[in-house]
Coordinates of C-alpha atoms in Angstrom, one line a residue:
X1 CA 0.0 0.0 0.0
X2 CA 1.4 3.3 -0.8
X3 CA 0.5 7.0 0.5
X4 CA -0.1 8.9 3.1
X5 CA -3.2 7.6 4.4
X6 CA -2.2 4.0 3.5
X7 CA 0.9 3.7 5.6
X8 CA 1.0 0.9 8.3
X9 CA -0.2 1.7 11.0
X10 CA 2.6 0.4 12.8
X11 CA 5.2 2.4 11.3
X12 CA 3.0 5.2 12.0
X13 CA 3.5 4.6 15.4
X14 CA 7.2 4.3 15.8
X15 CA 7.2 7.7 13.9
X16 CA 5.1 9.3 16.7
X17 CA 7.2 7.2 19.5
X18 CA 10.4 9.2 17.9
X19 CA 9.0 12.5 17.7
X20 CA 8.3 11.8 21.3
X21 CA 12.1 10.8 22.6
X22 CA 13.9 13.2 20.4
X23 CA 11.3 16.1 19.9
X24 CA 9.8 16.6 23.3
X25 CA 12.0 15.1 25.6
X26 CA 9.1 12.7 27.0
X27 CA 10.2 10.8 30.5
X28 CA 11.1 7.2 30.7
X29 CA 8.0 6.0 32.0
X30 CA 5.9 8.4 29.3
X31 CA 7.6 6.9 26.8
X32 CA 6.8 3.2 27.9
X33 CA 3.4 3.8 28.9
X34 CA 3.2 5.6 25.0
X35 CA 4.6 2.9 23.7
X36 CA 2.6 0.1 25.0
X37 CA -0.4 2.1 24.3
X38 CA -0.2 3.3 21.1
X39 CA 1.1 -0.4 19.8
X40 CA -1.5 -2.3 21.5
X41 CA -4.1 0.0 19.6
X42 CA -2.1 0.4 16.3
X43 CA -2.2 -3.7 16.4
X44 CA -6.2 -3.6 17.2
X45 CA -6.6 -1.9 14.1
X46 CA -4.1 -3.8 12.0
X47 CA -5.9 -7.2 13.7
X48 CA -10.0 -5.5 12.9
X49 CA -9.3 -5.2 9.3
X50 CA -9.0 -1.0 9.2
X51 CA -6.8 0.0 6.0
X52 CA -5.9 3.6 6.3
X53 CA -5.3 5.8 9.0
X54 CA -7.5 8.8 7.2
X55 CA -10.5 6.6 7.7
X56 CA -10.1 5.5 11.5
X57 CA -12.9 7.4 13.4
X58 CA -14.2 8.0 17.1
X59 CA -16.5 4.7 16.9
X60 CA -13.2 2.6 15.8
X61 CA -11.6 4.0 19.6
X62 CA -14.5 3.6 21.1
X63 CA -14.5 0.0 20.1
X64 CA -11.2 -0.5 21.1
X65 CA -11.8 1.1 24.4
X66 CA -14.8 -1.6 25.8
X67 CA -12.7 -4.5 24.3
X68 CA -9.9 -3.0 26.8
X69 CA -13.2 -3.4 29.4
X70 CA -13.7 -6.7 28.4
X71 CA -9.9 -7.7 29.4
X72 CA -10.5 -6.3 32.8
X73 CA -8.8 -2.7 32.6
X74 CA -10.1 -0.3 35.1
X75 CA -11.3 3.0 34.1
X76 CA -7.9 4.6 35.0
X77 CA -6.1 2.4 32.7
X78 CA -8.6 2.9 29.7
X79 CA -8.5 6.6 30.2
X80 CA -3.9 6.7 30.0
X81 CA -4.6 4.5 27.0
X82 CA -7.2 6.9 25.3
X83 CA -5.3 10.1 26.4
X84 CA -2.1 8.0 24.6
X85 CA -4.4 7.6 21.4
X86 CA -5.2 11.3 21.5
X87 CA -1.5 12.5 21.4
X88 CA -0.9 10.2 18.4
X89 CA -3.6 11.4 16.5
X90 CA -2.6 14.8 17.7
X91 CA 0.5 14.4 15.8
X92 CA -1.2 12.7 12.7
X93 CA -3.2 15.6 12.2
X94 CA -0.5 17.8 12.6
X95 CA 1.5 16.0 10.2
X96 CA -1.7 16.3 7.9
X97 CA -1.6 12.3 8.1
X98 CA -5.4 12.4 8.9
X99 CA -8.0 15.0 8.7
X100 CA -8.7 15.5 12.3
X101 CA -8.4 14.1 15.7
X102 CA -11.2 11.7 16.3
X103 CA -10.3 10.6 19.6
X104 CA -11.8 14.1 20.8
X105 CA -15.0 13.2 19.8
X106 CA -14.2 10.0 22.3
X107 CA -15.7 11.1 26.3
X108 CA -12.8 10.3 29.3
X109 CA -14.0 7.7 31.5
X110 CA -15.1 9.2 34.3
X111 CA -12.6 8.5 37.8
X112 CA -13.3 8.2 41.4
X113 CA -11.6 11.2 42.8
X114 CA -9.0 9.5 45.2
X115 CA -7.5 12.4 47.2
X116 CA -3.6 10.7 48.1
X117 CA -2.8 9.9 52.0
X118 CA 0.0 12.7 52.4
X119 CA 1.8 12.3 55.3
X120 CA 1.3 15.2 58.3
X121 CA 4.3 17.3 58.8
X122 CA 5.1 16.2 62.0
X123 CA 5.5 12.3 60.5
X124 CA 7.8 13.1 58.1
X125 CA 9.8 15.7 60.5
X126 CA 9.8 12.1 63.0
X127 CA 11.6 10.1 59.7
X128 CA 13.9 12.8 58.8
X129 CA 14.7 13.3 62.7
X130 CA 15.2 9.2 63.0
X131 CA 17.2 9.2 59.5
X132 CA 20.4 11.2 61.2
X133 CA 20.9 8.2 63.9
X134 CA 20.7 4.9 61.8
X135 CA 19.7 1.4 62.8
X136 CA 22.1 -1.0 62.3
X137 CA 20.3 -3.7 61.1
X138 CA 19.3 -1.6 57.8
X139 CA 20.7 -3.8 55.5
X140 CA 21.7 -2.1 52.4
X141 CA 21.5 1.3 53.4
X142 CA 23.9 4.2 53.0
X143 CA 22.3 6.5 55.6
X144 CA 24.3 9.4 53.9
X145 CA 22.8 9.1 50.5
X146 CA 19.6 7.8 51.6
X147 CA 19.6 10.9 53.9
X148 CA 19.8 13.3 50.8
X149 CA 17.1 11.3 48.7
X150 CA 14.9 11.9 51.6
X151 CA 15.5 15.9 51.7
X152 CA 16.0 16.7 48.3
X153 CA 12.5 15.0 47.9
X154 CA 10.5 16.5 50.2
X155 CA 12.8 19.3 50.7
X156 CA 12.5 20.3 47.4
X157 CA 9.4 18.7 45.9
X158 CA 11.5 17.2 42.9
X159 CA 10.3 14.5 41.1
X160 CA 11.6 11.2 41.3
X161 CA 13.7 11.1 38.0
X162 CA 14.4 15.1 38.3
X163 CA 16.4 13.6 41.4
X164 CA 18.1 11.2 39.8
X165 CA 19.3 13.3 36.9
X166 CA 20.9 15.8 39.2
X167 CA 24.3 15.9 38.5
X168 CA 27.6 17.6 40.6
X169 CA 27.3 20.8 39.0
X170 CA 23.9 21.4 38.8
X171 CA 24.1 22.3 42.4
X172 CA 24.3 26.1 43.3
X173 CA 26.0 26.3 46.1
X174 CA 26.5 30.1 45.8
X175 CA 22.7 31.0 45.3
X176 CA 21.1 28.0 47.3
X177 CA 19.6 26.5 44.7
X178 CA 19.7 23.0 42.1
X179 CA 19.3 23.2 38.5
X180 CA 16.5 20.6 38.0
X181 CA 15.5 19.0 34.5
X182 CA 11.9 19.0 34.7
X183 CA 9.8 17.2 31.9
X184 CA 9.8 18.0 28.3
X185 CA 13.5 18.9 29.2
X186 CA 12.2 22.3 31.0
X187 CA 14.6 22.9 33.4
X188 CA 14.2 25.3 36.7
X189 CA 16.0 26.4 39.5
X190 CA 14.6 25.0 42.8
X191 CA 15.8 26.3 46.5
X192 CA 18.4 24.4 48.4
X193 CA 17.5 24.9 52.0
X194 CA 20.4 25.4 55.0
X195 CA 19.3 21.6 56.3
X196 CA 19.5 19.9 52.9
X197 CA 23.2 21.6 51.6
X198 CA 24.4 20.3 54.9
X199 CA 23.1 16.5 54.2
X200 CA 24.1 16.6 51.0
X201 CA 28.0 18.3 52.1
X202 CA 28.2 15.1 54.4
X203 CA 27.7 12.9 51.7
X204 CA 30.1 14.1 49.1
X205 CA 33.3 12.9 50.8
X206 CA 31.6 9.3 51.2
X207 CA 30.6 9.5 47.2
X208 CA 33.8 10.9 46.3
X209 CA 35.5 7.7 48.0
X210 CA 33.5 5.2 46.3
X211 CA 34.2 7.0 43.1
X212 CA 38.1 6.7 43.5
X213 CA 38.0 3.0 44.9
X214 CA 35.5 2.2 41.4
X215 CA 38.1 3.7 39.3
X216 CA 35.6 6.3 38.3
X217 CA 37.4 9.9 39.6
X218 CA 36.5 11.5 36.4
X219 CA 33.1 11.9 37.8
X220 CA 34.0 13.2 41.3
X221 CA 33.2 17.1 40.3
X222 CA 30.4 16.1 37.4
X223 CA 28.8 12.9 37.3
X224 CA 25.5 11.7 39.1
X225 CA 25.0 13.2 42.7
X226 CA 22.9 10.1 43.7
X227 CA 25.1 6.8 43.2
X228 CA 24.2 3.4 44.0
X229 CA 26.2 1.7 46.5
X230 CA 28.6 -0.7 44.1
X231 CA 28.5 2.1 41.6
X232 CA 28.1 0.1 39.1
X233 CA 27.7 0.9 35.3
X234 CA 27.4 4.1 34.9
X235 CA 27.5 4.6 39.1
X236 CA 23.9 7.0 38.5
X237 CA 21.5 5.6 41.2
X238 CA 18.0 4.9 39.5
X239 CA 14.8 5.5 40.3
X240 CA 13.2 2.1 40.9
X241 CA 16.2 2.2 43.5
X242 CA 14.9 5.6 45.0
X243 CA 11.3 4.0 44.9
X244 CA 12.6 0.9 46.7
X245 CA 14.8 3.2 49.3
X246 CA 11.9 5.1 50.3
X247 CA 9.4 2.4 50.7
X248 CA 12.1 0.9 53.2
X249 CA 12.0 3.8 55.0
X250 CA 9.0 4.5 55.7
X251 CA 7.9 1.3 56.5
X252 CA 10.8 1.0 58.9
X253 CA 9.5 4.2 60.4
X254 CA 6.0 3.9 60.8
X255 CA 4.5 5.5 57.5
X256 CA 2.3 3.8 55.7
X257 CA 3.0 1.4 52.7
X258 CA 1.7 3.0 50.2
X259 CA 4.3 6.1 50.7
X260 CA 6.7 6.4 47.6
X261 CA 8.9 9.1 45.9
X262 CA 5.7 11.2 44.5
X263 CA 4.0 10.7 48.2
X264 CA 7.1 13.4 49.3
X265 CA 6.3 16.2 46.6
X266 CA 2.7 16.1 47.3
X267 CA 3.5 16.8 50.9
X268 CA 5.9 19.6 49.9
X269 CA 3.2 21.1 47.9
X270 CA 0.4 20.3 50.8
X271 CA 2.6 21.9 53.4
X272 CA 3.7 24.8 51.6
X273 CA -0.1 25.2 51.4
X274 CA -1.2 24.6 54.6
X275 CA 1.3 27.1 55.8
X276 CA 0.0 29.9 53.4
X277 CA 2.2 29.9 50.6
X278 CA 1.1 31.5 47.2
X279 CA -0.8 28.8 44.8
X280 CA 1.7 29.9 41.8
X281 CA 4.7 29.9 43.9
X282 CA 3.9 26.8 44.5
X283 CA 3.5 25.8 41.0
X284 CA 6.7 27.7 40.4
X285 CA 8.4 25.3 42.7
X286 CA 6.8 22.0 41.5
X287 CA 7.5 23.1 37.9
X288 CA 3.7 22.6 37.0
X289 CA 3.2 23.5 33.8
X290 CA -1.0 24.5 34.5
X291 CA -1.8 25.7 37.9
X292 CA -5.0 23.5 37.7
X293 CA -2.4 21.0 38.6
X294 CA -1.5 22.4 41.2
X295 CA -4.8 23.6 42.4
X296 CA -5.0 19.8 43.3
X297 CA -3.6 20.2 46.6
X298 CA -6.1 22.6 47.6
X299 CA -8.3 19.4 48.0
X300 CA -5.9 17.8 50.4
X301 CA -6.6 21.1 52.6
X302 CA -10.1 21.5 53.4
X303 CA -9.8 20.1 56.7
X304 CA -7.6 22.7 57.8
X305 CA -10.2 25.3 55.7
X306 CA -12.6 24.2 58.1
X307 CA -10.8 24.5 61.4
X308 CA -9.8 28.4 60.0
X309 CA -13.5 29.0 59.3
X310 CA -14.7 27.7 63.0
X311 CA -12.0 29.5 64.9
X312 CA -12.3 32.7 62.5
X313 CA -15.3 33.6 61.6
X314 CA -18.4 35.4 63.9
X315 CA -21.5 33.5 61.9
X316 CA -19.8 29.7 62.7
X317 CA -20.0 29.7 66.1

């Protein structure tokens, strides 16, 4: 088959998955969640007999989405596969591929609003507190580094792979601050606060020793802050590690299970809230691109709304 709207469908999307890795600087995890999707329904259509592109329409996704039903996905999975389907049509439009974008015409399932557990201040001030005497019998820690992941994360509010890719230099120690890489390559400068540049100045000398026993001294002044423990490969700690660190942690410390790396930036943002912070600083800080996204912490705050409106105003008493 031969033009534009007779191209496989399959190579059509590889073509989107590049744009996406070189173009827009998409995460990891985007880019395997894209990639799963957008095959999976690229396939569907191969599989159901569709022979151009130009002539896929909203009732073809909306086909594909119940038979995703019928093998058991939950609403939030069908809704990451549609919004997947949308950005690849997004493209093919753009690319004057097809006409227009008929996944619009396709309705989001509708979520339950699960509002995420975030940790109290005082619970996570008790961790960082019980993180500068270490037990022991935590195998496989390096309460140094582990001490950094811990304040850079909710310290900072970074994202789990922003921490990661934090090199040497990207740290300002002259203006208090870290150069993060945010996604779609966006980078912003985030504060470095007195507690966190001292954790972190305790840990260099450790890093710097692993570095020079490893054979790697090239990346004393420039490589990855964050190291895993054998430094292995290319030394940079990743963030299934950081994941795995923090779940330790907090279990070990009395948090709940379901605390990860993401559980510490929504309490950054929660707390800056609940301590009056301004909603766009705080979306400055988080690097939210819309400050609808950020307006999702004022949901996590109502109780403390309340308590404000009992002791404060004359008509609630």
């Amino acid at each position: 088959m031969s033009g534009a709207g007779k191209e496989k469908f399959g190579r059509l999307a590889e073509e989107f998955l590049a744009v996406l890795a070189n173009e827009r600087g998409a995460s990891v995890h985007t880019l395997r969640a894209y990639r799963r999707e957008v095959n999976d329904f690229a396939a569907w259509l191969e599989e159901s007999g569709n022979a151009e592109i130009r002539k896929v329409e909203h009732t073809h996704i909306r086909g594909y989405l119940s038979v995703l039903y019928g093998r058991g996905l939950t609403k939030a999975s069908t809704a990451r596969a549609l919004a997947a389907i949308r950005s690849w049509f997004r493209w093919l439009a753009k690319e004057d591929k097809v006409e227009q974008n008929p996944a619009l015409l396709v309705s989001t399932p509708k979520l339950p609003k699960h509002l995420p557990r975030v940790p109290t201040k005082e619970e996570l001030n008790a961790v960082m507190d019980a993180l500068e005497n270490p037990r022991k019998d935590d195998a496989g820690a390096w309460p140094e580094r582990d001490r950094v992941i811990f304040e850079l994360l909710y310290g900072c509010g970074i994202r789990n792979a922003e921490l990661c890719g934090i090199n040497l230099e990207h740290i300002r120690w002259r203006n208090d601050s870290i150069l993060v890489r945010g996604k779609g390559r966006k980078e912003r400068q985030v504060p470095l606060g007195d507690i966190a540049a001292t954790v972190v100045r305790a840990y260099l000398p450790q890093r710097e020793e692993k570095l020079k026993a490893s054979g790697k001294s090239a990346m004393i002044n420039d490589g990855p802050l964050l190291i895993n423990s054998r430094v292995r490969g290319e030394a940079r700690l990743t963030t299934r590690s950081v994941g795995r660190i923090v779940k330790r942690i907090a279990l070990s410390r009395g948090l709940p299970g379901d605390v990860h790396p993401h559980t510490l930036r929504h309490a950054f943002g929660t707390h800056l809230l609940e301590e009056g912070a301004d909603l766009r600083a705080i979306q400055e800080l988080l690097g939210h691109e819309r400050l609808s996204t950020t307006q999702r912490y004022t949901q996590l705050t109502v109780g403390q709304l309340q308590r404000v409106y009992d002791d404060t105003h004359p008509r609630a008493k």
